[in-house]
Short mmCIF file of C-alpha atoms (C1' of nucleotides) in Angstrom, two decimals:
data_model
loop_
_atom_site.label_atom_id
_atom_site.label_comp_id
_atom_site.label_asym_id
_atom_site.label_seq_id
_atom_site.Cartn_x
_atom_site.Cartn_y
_atom_site.Cartn_z
CA MET A 1 15.69 -39.95 -26.70
CA ALA A 2 13.21 -37.93 -24.82
CA THR A 3 12.39 -40.74 -22.60
CA LYS A 4 9.25 -39.62 -21.18
CA THR A 5 8.53 -35.98 -20.53
CA ALA A 6 10.31 -32.92 -22.27
CA ALA A 7 13.09 -33.54 -19.71
CA SER A 8 13.66 -29.96 -18.52
CA GLY A 9 14.72 -27.56 -21.25
CA ILE A 10 15.44 -24.07 -20.36
CA LYS A 11 11.97 -23.51 -18.81
CA ALA A 12 10.80 -26.89 -17.58
CA ARG A 13 7.43 -25.86 -16.24
CA ASP A 14 4.66 -28.02 -15.47
CA GLY A 15 1.25 -27.10 -13.91
CA ARG A 16 2.65 -26.98 -10.28
CA SER A 17 5.81 -24.91 -10.90
CA THR A 18 3.92 -22.37 -13.14
CA ARG A 19 1.61 -21.38 -10.26
CA GLU A 20 4.49 -21.14 -7.97
CA ALA A 21 6.63 -19.00 -10.35
CA ILE A 22 3.62 -16.57 -10.61
CA LEU A 23 3.24 -16.58 -6.85
CA GLU A 24 6.86 -16.03 -6.22
CA ALA A 25 7.19 -13.11 -8.76
CA ALA A 26 3.98 -11.46 -7.66
CA SER A 27 4.68 -11.57 -3.95
CA ARG A 28 8.24 -10.19 -4.50
CA LEU A 29 6.79 -7.32 -6.79
CA ILE A 30 3.84 -6.61 -4.44
CA HIS A 31 6.03 -6.51 -1.36
CA VAL A 32 7.83 -3.52 -2.85
CA HIS A 33 5.39 -1.84 -5.10
CA GLY A 34 2.12 -2.53 -3.33
CA TYR A 35 -0.90 -4.46 -4.55
CA ASN A 36 -2.55 -1.73 -6.78
CA HIS A 37 0.70 -0.55 -8.40
CA THR A 38 1.88 -3.98 -9.46
CA SER A 39 0.29 -4.78 -12.79
CA LEU A 40 -0.34 -8.25 -14.10
CA ASP A 41 2.00 -7.58 -16.97
CA ASP A 42 4.71 -6.89 -14.61
CA VAL A 43 4.04 -10.19 -12.91
CA LEU A 44 3.91 -11.91 -16.27
CA ARG A 45 7.12 -10.40 -17.59
CA GLU A 46 8.99 -11.35 -14.28
CA SER A 47 7.75 -14.97 -14.29
CA GLY A 48 7.78 -15.58 -17.94
CA VAL A 49 4.29 -16.70 -17.97
CA GLY A 50 1.85 -15.93 -20.67
CA LYS A 51 -1.50 -14.21 -19.98
CA GLY A 52 -3.73 -16.88 -21.04
CA ASN A 53 -1.80 -19.27 -18.90
CA PHE A 54 -2.14 -16.88 -15.88
CA TYR A 55 -5.90 -16.95 -16.25
CA TYR A 56 -5.80 -20.62 -16.37
CA HIS A 57 -4.33 -20.85 -12.92
CA PHE A 58 -5.97 -17.77 -11.40
CA LYS A 59 -9.45 -16.46 -12.03
CA SER A 60 -8.52 -12.68 -11.35
CA LYS A 61 -5.71 -10.46 -10.03
CA GLU A 62 -7.67 -10.34 -6.69
CA GLU A 63 -7.55 -14.14 -6.38
CA LEU A 64 -3.86 -13.86 -6.98
CA GLY A 65 -3.62 -11.33 -4.22
CA TYR A 66 -5.42 -13.61 -1.91
CA ALA A 67 -3.31 -16.56 -2.74
CA ILE A 68 -0.07 -14.63 -2.09
CA LEU A 69 -1.47 -13.32 1.20
CA ASP A 70 -2.47 -16.84 2.37
CA GLN A 71 0.97 -18.13 1.35
CA ALA A 72 2.76 -15.34 3.18
CA ILE A 73 0.53 -15.74 6.29
CA ALA A 74 1.34 -19.45 6.47
CA SER A 75 5.07 -18.87 6.02
CA PHE A 76 5.11 -16.05 8.60
CA LEU A 77 3.38 -18.21 11.13
CA ALA A 78 5.52 -21.38 10.45
CA GLU A 79 8.87 -19.85 9.85
CA THR A 80 9.10 -16.67 11.86
CA LEU A 81 6.47 -16.73 14.70
CA GLU A 82 6.42 -20.27 15.71
CA PRO A 83 10.25 -20.93 15.88
CA CYS A 84 10.58 -18.31 18.46
CA PHE A 85 7.53 -19.12 20.60
CA SER A 86 7.86 -22.86 20.66
CA ASP A 87 11.56 -22.96 21.72
CA PRO A 88 11.41 -24.88 25.09
CA GLY A 89 14.84 -23.72 26.03
CA ARG A 90 13.60 -20.16 26.75
CA ARG A 91 11.08 -18.74 29.19
CA PRO A 92 8.12 -16.90 27.69
CA LEU A 93 9.50 -13.36 28.14
CA ALA A 94 12.73 -14.57 26.58
CA GLN A 95 10.80 -15.90 23.66
CA ILE A 96 9.31 -12.55 23.12
CA ARG A 97 12.65 -10.71 23.20
CA CYS A 98 14.00 -13.29 20.88
CA PHE A 99 11.07 -12.39 18.53
CA PHE A 100 12.21 -8.70 18.66
CA ASP A 101 15.54 -9.70 17.58
CA ARG A 102 14.26 -11.79 14.68
CA VAL A 103 12.29 -8.91 13.42
CA HIS A 104 15.29 -6.61 13.73
CA GLU A 105 17.49 -9.26 11.90
CA ILE A 106 15.09 -9.48 8.96
CA GLN A 107 15.10 -5.72 8.50
CA ARG A 108 18.83 -5.72 8.48
CA GLU A 109 18.88 -8.59 6.11
CA GLN A 110 16.75 -6.90 3.58
CA ASN A 111 18.63 -3.53 3.96
CA CYS A 112 15.76 -1.61 5.25
CA VAL A 113 13.82 -2.23 2.06
CA GLY A 114 10.27 -3.56 1.73
CA GLY A 115 9.14 -3.25 5.34
CA CYS A 116 6.52 -5.61 6.54
CA ALA A 117 4.32 -7.03 3.74
CA PHE A 118 1.36 -7.29 6.01
CA GLY A 119 1.81 -3.77 7.37
CA ASN A 120 2.19 -2.40 3.86
CA LEU A 121 -0.91 -4.12 2.67
CA ALA A 122 -2.90 -3.03 5.76
CA ALA A 123 -1.91 0.67 5.06
CA GLU A 124 -2.78 0.40 1.40
CA LEU A 125 -5.97 -1.75 1.47
CA SER A 126 -7.75 -1.75 4.87
CA ASP A 127 -9.92 1.19 4.04
CA VAL A 128 -10.72 0.25 0.47
CA HIS A 129 -10.90 -3.58 0.24
CA GLU A 130 -12.86 -5.40 2.87
CA GLY A 131 -11.75 -8.91 1.69
CA PHE A 132 -7.94 -7.95 2.14
CA ARG A 133 -8.70 -6.16 5.43
CA THR A 134 -10.38 -9.26 6.99
CA ARG A 135 -7.51 -11.55 5.78
CA LEU A 136 -4.89 -9.09 7.12
CA ALA A 137 -6.81 -8.82 10.39
CA VAL A 138 -6.41 -12.57 10.75
CA VAL A 139 -2.50 -12.52 10.74
CA PHE A 140 -2.46 -9.75 13.19
CA SER A 141 -4.84 -11.52 15.34
CA ALA A 142 -2.79 -14.77 15.19
CA TRP A 143 0.32 -12.73 16.10
CA HIS A 144 -1.48 -10.90 18.82
CA GLU A 145 -2.69 -14.19 20.32
CA ARG A 146 0.65 -15.75 20.36
CA LEU A 147 2.12 -12.83 22.39
CA THR A 148 -0.93 -12.86 24.76
CA GLN A 149 -0.44 -16.54 25.27
CA ALA A 150 3.30 -16.13 26.06
CA LEU A 151 2.45 -13.44 28.55
CA HIS A 152 -0.17 -15.51 30.39
CA GLU A 153 2.32 -18.35 30.43
CA ALA A 154 4.89 -15.98 31.90
CA HIS A 155 2.32 -14.86 34.68
CA ARG A 156 1.59 -18.45 35.45
CA ARG A 157 5.30 -19.03 35.93
CA GLY A 158 5.52 -16.07 38.36
CA ASP A 159 7.68 -14.09 35.90
CA LEU A 160 5.20 -11.34 35.32
CA HIS A 161 3.92 -8.45 37.51
CA ASP A 162 0.09 -8.64 38.35
CA GLY A 163 -0.44 -5.33 36.88
CA CYS A 164 0.20 -6.62 33.41
CA ARG A 165 -2.81 -6.76 31.21
CA PRO A 166 -1.64 -9.35 28.50
CA GLU A 167 -3.95 -8.28 25.82
CA ALA A 168 -3.11 -4.67 25.95
CA VAL A 169 0.54 -5.35 26.18
CA ALA A 170 0.28 -7.68 23.17
CA HIS A 171 -1.53 -5.07 21.11
CA PHE A 172 1.08 -2.55 22.09
CA LEU A 173 4.06 -4.88 21.16
CA VAL A 174 2.45 -5.69 17.74
CA ALA A 175 1.87 -1.95 17.17
CA SER A 176 5.41 -0.95 18.17
CA LEU A 177 7.06 -3.53 16.02
CA GLU A 178 4.96 -2.60 13.02
CA GLY A 179 5.65 1.16 13.75
CA ALA A 180 9.44 0.45 14.14
CA ILE A 181 9.60 -1.43 10.77
CA LEU A 182 7.83 1.37 9.01
CA LEU A 183 10.05 4.05 10.43
CA THR A 184 13.10 1.98 9.54
CA LYS A 185 11.93 1.63 5.92
CA LEU A 186 11.32 5.32 5.75
CA THR A 187 14.60 6.50 7.30
CA LYS A 188 16.65 3.64 5.70
CA ASP A 189 18.53 3.57 9.03
CA ILE A 190 18.76 0.21 10.82
CA SER A 191 19.78 1.95 14.06
CA VAL A 192 16.13 3.25 14.40
CA MET A 193 15.16 -0.35 14.62
CA GLU A 194 17.83 -1.15 17.18
CA GLN A 195 16.83 1.78 19.45
CA CYS A 196 13.12 0.64 19.21
CA VAL A 197 14.07 -2.93 20.13
CA THR A 198 16.09 -1.64 23.03
CA GLU A 199 13.21 0.46 24.21
CA MET A 200 10.83 -2.47 23.78
CA ASN A 201 12.95 -4.62 26.02
CA ARG A 202 12.96 -1.89 28.72
CA TYR A 203 9.20 -1.61 28.43
CA LEU A 204 8.87 -5.26 28.82
CA SER A 205 11.04 -5.27 31.97
CA LEU A 206 8.48 -2.94 33.47
CA TYR A 207 6.21 -6.03 34.06
CA GLU A 208 9.11 -8.56 34.69
CA LEU A 209 9.55 -10.19 38.10
CA GLY A 210 12.70 -11.74 39.31
CA ALA A 211 15.03 -10.84 36.39
CA MET B 1 -27.75 41.95 -12.09
CA ALA B 2 -24.38 40.15 -12.31
CA THR B 3 -22.72 43.22 -10.98
CA LYS B 4 -19.02 42.47 -11.35
CA THR B 5 -17.91 38.91 -11.08
CA ALA B 6 -20.16 35.89 -11.38
CA ALA B 7 -21.02 36.65 -7.79
CA SER B 8 -20.77 33.26 -6.36
CA GLY B 9 -23.12 31.00 -8.09
CA ILE B 10 -22.69 27.35 -7.27
CA LYS B 11 -19.00 27.37 -8.09
CA ALA B 12 -17.43 30.84 -7.53
CA ARG B 13 -13.84 30.14 -8.13
CA ASP B 14 -11.07 32.42 -8.79
CA GLY B 15 -7.42 31.59 -9.26
CA ARG B 16 -6.75 31.05 -5.58
CA SER B 17 -9.67 28.90 -4.86
CA THR B 18 -9.26 26.62 -7.67
CA ARG B 19 -5.90 25.53 -6.56
CA GLU B 20 -7.26 25.09 -3.04
CA ALA B 21 -10.18 23.09 -4.31
CA ILE B 22 -7.83 20.81 -6.11
CA LEU B 23 -5.66 20.47 -3.14
CA GLU B 24 -8.57 19.74 -0.77
CA ALA B 25 -10.17 17.13 -2.90
CA ALA B 26 -6.83 15.43 -3.71
CA SER B 27 -5.66 15.40 -0.13
CA ARG B 28 -8.95 13.90 0.88
CA LEU B 29 -8.89 11.24 -1.75
CA ILE B 30 -5.18 10.40 -1.36
CA HIS B 31 -5.43 10.06 2.37
CA VAL B 32 -7.89 7.17 1.92
CA HIS B 33 -7.00 5.65 -1.48
CA GLY B 34 -3.23 6.41 -1.56
CA TYR B 35 -1.27 8.33 -4.14
CA ASN B 36 -1.00 5.82 -6.89
CA HIS B 37 -4.52 4.62 -6.70
CA THR B 38 -6.01 8.06 -6.79
CA SER B 39 -6.45 9.10 -10.42
CA LEU B 40 -6.33 12.69 -11.69
CA ASP B 41 -9.82 12.17 -13.07
CA ASP B 42 -11.00 11.33 -9.61
CA VAL B 43 -9.50 14.57 -8.26
CA LEU B 44 -10.96 16.56 -11.12
CA ARG B 45 -14.43 15.08 -10.85
CA GLU B 46 -14.44 15.55 -7.00
CA SER B 47 -13.18 19.25 -7.33
CA GLY B 48 -15.20 20.12 -10.42
CA VAL B 49 -12.16 21.49 -12.05
CA GLY B 50 -11.34 20.82 -15.76
CA LYS B 51 -8.22 19.10 -16.98
CA GLY B 52 -6.59 22.01 -18.73
CA ASN B 53 -7.27 24.11 -15.70
CA PHE B 54 -5.59 21.58 -13.50
CA TYR B 55 -2.36 21.51 -15.67
CA TYR B 56 -2.48 25.31 -15.49
CA HIS B 57 -2.10 25.25 -11.78
CA PHE B 58 0.14 22.11 -11.45
CA LYS B 59 2.69 20.89 -13.89
CA SER B 60 2.26 17.07 -13.01
CA LYS B 61 0.49 14.74 -10.63
CA GLU B 62 3.80 14.45 -8.83
CA GLU B 63 3.98 18.07 -8.16
CA LEU B 64 0.28 17.86 -6.87
CA GLY B 65 1.61 15.20 -4.56
CA TYR B 66 4.32 17.26 -3.32
CA ALA B 67 1.94 20.40 -2.68
CA ILE B 68 -0.48 18.23 -0.84
CA LEU B 69 2.28 16.78 1.31
CA ASP B 70 3.88 20.13 2.08
CA GLN B 71 0.52 21.53 3.02
CA ALA B 72 -0.29 18.51 5.27
CA ILE B 73 3.15 18.75 6.87
CA ALA B 74 2.64 22.50 7.69
CA SER B 75 -0.88 21.72 9.09
CA PHE B 76 0.36 18.90 11.19
CA LEU B 77 3.11 20.84 12.76
CA ALA B 78 0.94 24.01 13.34
CA GLU B 79 -2.24 22.47 14.30
CA THR B 80 -1.34 19.22 16.02
CA LEU B 81 2.20 19.13 17.19
CA GLU B 82 2.82 22.69 18.34
CA PRO B 83 -0.43 23.13 20.29
CA CYS B 84 0.64 20.23 22.55
CA PHE B 85 4.22 21.03 23.06
CA SER B 86 4.06 24.81 23.52
CA ASP B 87 1.33 24.63 26.26
CA PRO B 88 3.23 26.39 29.08
CA GLY B 89 0.71 25.05 31.57
CA ARG B 90 2.08 21.61 31.35
CA ARG B 91 5.40 20.06 32.25
CA PRO B 92 7.14 18.36 29.15
CA LEU B 93 6.21 14.75 30.10
CA ALA B 94 2.60 15.89 30.40
CA GLN B 95 2.82 17.56 26.93
CA ILE B 96 3.92 14.20 25.59
CA ARG B 97 1.04 12.51 27.25
CA CYS B 98 -1.25 15.12 25.94
CA PHE B 99 -0.04 14.45 22.45
CA PHE B 100 -0.87 10.76 22.81
CA ASP B 101 -4.36 11.73 23.78
CA ARG B 102 -4.57 14.03 20.85
CA VAL B 103 -3.70 11.27 18.48
CA HIS B 104 -6.24 8.90 20.01
CA GLU B 105 -8.92 11.52 19.72
CA ILE B 106 -8.24 12.11 16.06
CA GLN B 107 -8.55 8.36 15.31
CA ARG B 108 -11.87 8.27 17.27
CA GLU B 109 -13.08 11.37 15.39
CA GLN B 110 -12.26 9.80 11.95
CA ASN B 111 -13.91 6.37 12.99
CA CYS B 112 -10.69 4.49 12.61
CA VAL B 113 -10.67 5.31 8.95
CA GLY B 114 -7.75 6.75 6.95
CA GLY B 115 -5.01 6.17 9.52
CA CYS B 116 -2.01 8.62 9.41
CA ALA B 117 -1.65 10.36 6.08
CA PHE B 118 2.22 10.30 6.55
CA GLY B 119 2.38 6.76 7.66
CA ASN B 120 0.27 5.61 4.72
CA LEU B 121 2.39 7.34 2.17
CA ALA B 122 5.70 6.20 3.82
CA ALA B 123 4.42 2.60 3.44
CA GLU B 124 3.37 3.18 -0.09
CA LEU B 125 6.18 5.25 -1.46
CA SER B 126 9.37 5.05 0.61
CA ASP B 127 10.78 2.30 -1.47
CA VAL B 128 9.70 3.36 -4.86
CA HIS B 129 9.92 7.20 -4.98
CA GLU B 130 12.88 8.87 -3.42
CA GLY B 131 11.37 12.34 -3.64
CA PHE B 132 8.39 11.54 -1.42
CA ARG B 133 10.63 9.40 0.89
CA THR B 134 12.71 12.44 1.48
CA ARG B 135 9.86 14.85 2.22
CA LEU B 136 8.26 12.27 4.42
CA ALA B 137 11.44 11.78 6.33
CA VAL B 138 11.34 15.56 7.08
CA VAL B 139 7.95 15.34 8.95
CA PHE B 140 8.99 12.32 11.00
CA SER B 141 12.19 14.04 11.79
CA ALA B 142 10.48 17.24 12.97
CA TRP B 143 8.17 15.04 14.98
CA HIS B 144 11.04 13.14 16.48
CA GLU B 145 12.97 16.27 17.26
CA ARG B 146 10.00 17.89 19.05
CA LEU B 147 9.77 14.89 21.38
CA THR B 148 13.45 14.75 21.94
CA GLN B 149 13.46 18.32 22.94
CA ALA B 150 10.59 17.76 25.35
CA LEU B 151 12.48 14.83 26.93
CA HIS B 152 15.68 17.02 27.31
CA GLU B 153 13.59 19.77 28.82
CA ALA B 154 12.13 17.21 31.24
CA HIS B 155 15.57 16.06 32.27
CA ARG B 156 16.79 19.54 32.81
CA ARG B 157 13.87 19.98 35.16
CA GLY B 158 14.73 16.92 36.95
CA ASP B 159 11.60 15.01 35.88
CA LEU B 160 13.52 12.31 34.06
CA HIS B 161 15.58 9.36 35.02
CA ASP B 162 19.22 9.55 33.94
CA GLY B 163 19.00 6.13 32.01
CA CYS B 164 16.66 7.76 29.51
CA ARG B 165 18.24 8.19 26.02
CA PRO B 166 16.01 10.85 24.57
CA GLU B 167 16.54 10.15 20.98
CA ALA B 168 15.90 6.43 21.31
CA VAL B 169 12.79 7.05 23.37
CA ALA B 170 11.51 9.66 20.80
CA HIS B 171 12.06 7.17 17.94
CA PHE B 172 10.26 4.55 20.00
CA LEU B 173 7.35 6.92 20.62
CA VAL B 174 6.92 7.93 17.04
CA ALA B 175 7.10 4.25 15.99
CA SER B 176 4.69 3.15 18.66
CA LEU B 177 2.06 5.80 17.61
CA GLU B 178 2.33 5.09 13.93
CA GLY B 179 1.94 1.39 14.60
CA ALA B 180 -0.95 1.92 16.88
CA ILE B 181 -2.73 4.13 14.24
CA LEU B 182 -2.17 1.39 11.69
CA LEU B 183 -3.40 -1.49 13.91
CA THR B 184 -6.52 0.67 14.75
CA LYS B 185 -7.11 1.38 11.11
CA LEU B 186 -6.83 -2.37 10.25
CA THR B 187 -8.87 -3.65 13.23
CA LYS B 188 -11.32 -0.82 13.01
CA ASP B 189 -11.38 -0.97 16.80
CA ILE B 190 -10.68 2.19 18.72
CA SER B 191 -9.96 0.19 21.82
CA VAL B 192 -6.74 -0.92 20.29
CA MET B 193 -5.75 2.64 20.38
CA GLU B 194 -6.84 3.10 23.92
CA GLN B 195 -4.74 0.15 25.04
CA CYS B 196 -1.77 1.28 23.19
CA VAL B 197 -2.00 4.79 24.71
CA THR B 198 -2.29 3.27 28.23
CA GLU B 199 0.72 1.21 27.78
CA MET B 200 2.77 4.08 26.15
CA ASN B 201 1.97 6.13 29.25
CA ARG B 202 3.30 3.24 31.47
CA TYR B 203 6.36 3.11 29.38
CA LEU B 204 6.99 6.71 29.83
CA SER B 205 6.52 6.40 33.50
CA LEU B 206 9.54 4.05 33.48
CA TYR B 207 11.82 7.04 33.12
CA GLU B 208 9.75 9.44 35.17
CA LEU B 209 10.96 10.89 38.43
CA GLY B 210 8.88 12.35 41.19
CA ALA B 211 5.50 11.58 39.74
"C1'" DA C 1 -3.46 -51.20 -33.08
"C1'" DG C 2 -5.59 -46.97 -34.69
"C1'" DG C 3 -8.81 -43.32 -34.40
"C1'" DT C 4 -11.25 -40.16 -31.47
"C1'" DA C 5 -12.40 -37.72 -27.75
"C1'" DT C 6 -11.05 -35.25 -23.38
"C1'" DG C 7 -8.51 -32.61 -19.97
"C1'" DT C 8 -4.56 -29.96 -18.87
"C1'" DA C 9 -1.36 -26.45 -19.79
"C1'" DC C 10 -0.06 -22.98 -22.48
"C1'" DC C 11 0.43 -18.66 -25.88
"C1'" DG C 12 -0.10 -13.92 -27.59
"C1'" DA C 13 -3.50 -10.86 -30.00
"C1'" DC C 14 -7.28 -8.25 -28.82
"C1'" DT C 15 -10.93 -5.41 -26.15
"C1'" DG C 16 -12.97 -1.65 -23.82
"C1'" DG C 17 -11.82 1.36 -20.38
"C1'" DT C 18 -8.59 4.24 -17.68
"C1'" DT C 19 -4.24 6.57 -17.01
"C1'" DG C 20 -1.20 10.89 -17.00
"C1'" DG C 21 -0.52 14.46 -20.02
"C1'" DT C 22 -1.07 17.89 -24.27
"C1'" DA C 23 -3.13 21.27 -27.67
"C1'" DC C 24 -5.80 24.95 -28.34
"C1'" DA C 25 -9.47 27.93 -28.43
"C1'" DA C 26 -12.52 30.70 -25.65
"C1'" DA C 27 -13.52 33.36 -21.91
"C1'" DT C 28 -12.13 36.73 -18.37
"C1'" DG C 29 -10.49 40.80 -16.35
"C1'" DG C 30 -6.98 44.42 -15.24
"C1'" DC D 1 -5.15 44.47 -25.55
"C1'" DC D 2 -2.53 41.23 -23.38
"C1'" DA D 3 -2.02 38.12 -19.06
"C1'" DT D 4 -4.32 34.88 -16.63
"C1'" DT D 5 -7.68 31.40 -16.22
"C1'" DT D 6 -10.61 28.00 -17.95
"C1'" DG D 7 -13.06 24.07 -20.81
"C1'" DT D 8 -12.87 20.43 -24.25
"C1'" DA D 9 -11.17 17.42 -27.36
"C1'" DC D 10 -7.49 14.56 -27.76
"C1'" DC D 11 -3.33 11.22 -27.45
"C1'" DA D 12 -0.34 7.28 -26.40
"C1'" DA D 13 0.47 4.08 -22.92
"C1'" DC D 14 -1.24 1.07 -19.88
"C1'" DC D 15 -4.76 -1.58 -17.22
"C1'" DA D 16 -7.45 -6.11 -16.14
"C1'" DG D 17 -9.66 -9.41 -18.43
"C1'" DT D 18 -11.16 -12.33 -22.89
"C1'" DC D 19 -10.74 -15.14 -26.90
"C1'" DG D 20 -9.28 -18.30 -30.29
"C1'" DG D 21 -6.18 -21.43 -30.94
"C1'" DT D 22 -1.98 -24.91 -30.08
"C1'" DA D 23 0.42 -28.84 -27.92
"C1'" DC D 24 0.26 -32.94 -25.82
"C1'" DA D 25 -0.74 -36.78 -22.66
"C1'" DT D 26 -4.18 -39.94 -21.28
"C1'" DA D 27 -8.58 -42.54 -21.77
"C1'" DC D 28 -11.88 -44.62 -24.48
"C1'" DC D 29 -14.00 -47.19 -28.31
"C1'" DT D 30 -13.90 -50.42 -32.12
#
DNA sequence: AGGTATGTACCGACTGGTTGGTACAAATGG
DNA sequence: CCATTTGTACCAACCAGTCGGTACATACCT
């Protein structure tokens, strides 16, 4: 018996999955309760990992925060942003509208709870923790850049009015989406999100040529 | 000497001003550090008030939070919102644009630090503290209502396109402003706010008649 | 093969400091 | 003199982080 490893009892953790269990529990808790208000003990209880073990895998709570953030950034870029903007079947402006819908859908899926993890952390930490502020600025900058790129591409194709300033429009779109998510989370009313997406589409049509 | 009262030494507090000193220090600290991450001891140190004294004036930290929020709501409505929207020298849409400028100015004044106190608290607490969520919903609802009212008034005057749905537009404007403030606070770049205000004005002009 | 050393993964008790909140006596003032 | 107002000492719970120790697989030495 017991051929080789402990062969998966009720826990079955090896180095790799322990780190992932911590990451999973922590990002879930921090998304809802914030960074400061999520204690290590909460994370440990939720993930079933002991304290000494935690400090074997992470050197501090701050480093855990960075790890979660880096993971969330990668997953946002790869699983939410890119799928919309690399769809070759849509023209750039349609890609942007598709992204609005995706954000709307996510808020509906999570029942208006949690909001945007990046927006929450930005509100909580940008003024008190420069390390987090910088990392958060990176996500928003990547997001902004993807929108700017799509707008430039639309202009190149002749879909966009000349009066459109892509960088300003992109900033406004990011801001509007973040604000809409926040307002939806506060009111717990998904129709707020719907209305905002409708108005964002109208705003975009302001610059659109040959619809 | 010492005629009657302590005659204003370095402290000079009576019942009224102690409460106000606590309120002032707490709202300043909470605006930047958030509710959970501002400790009573911080507030006490900053205001020079003793602990027993604090608990004479407030029955808990939670009640202090409510008091601060109520005070901030009243001051926002009276000193920021109303002045813009009760100006009889401007037409409703101009009042709205004036409000955009006011928000922009405030962010510039506070050097992109602090963001919106209500937005910050909404992000921090809407999912974990129903009491705060409800109170915060009240401010945003009042704000939303004031915008809706101005839009209806504009429509009555014939300044507004028929296709404009005031409630949806108002939600979008609130969301955009909140998002713009958040993004400005994160990037620490006031030009983000400028760009957003410019685009909001363009958006508004979508519905405007006879400019 | 058998003993020893090494690196990885893990645990739970403990520490020093902070938290929100209480007890209570002293001062203040009409 | 009695209400209000205040300062100080204190508490239990909680916080991030440390410590000593265990379990076990692999590598190394003779």
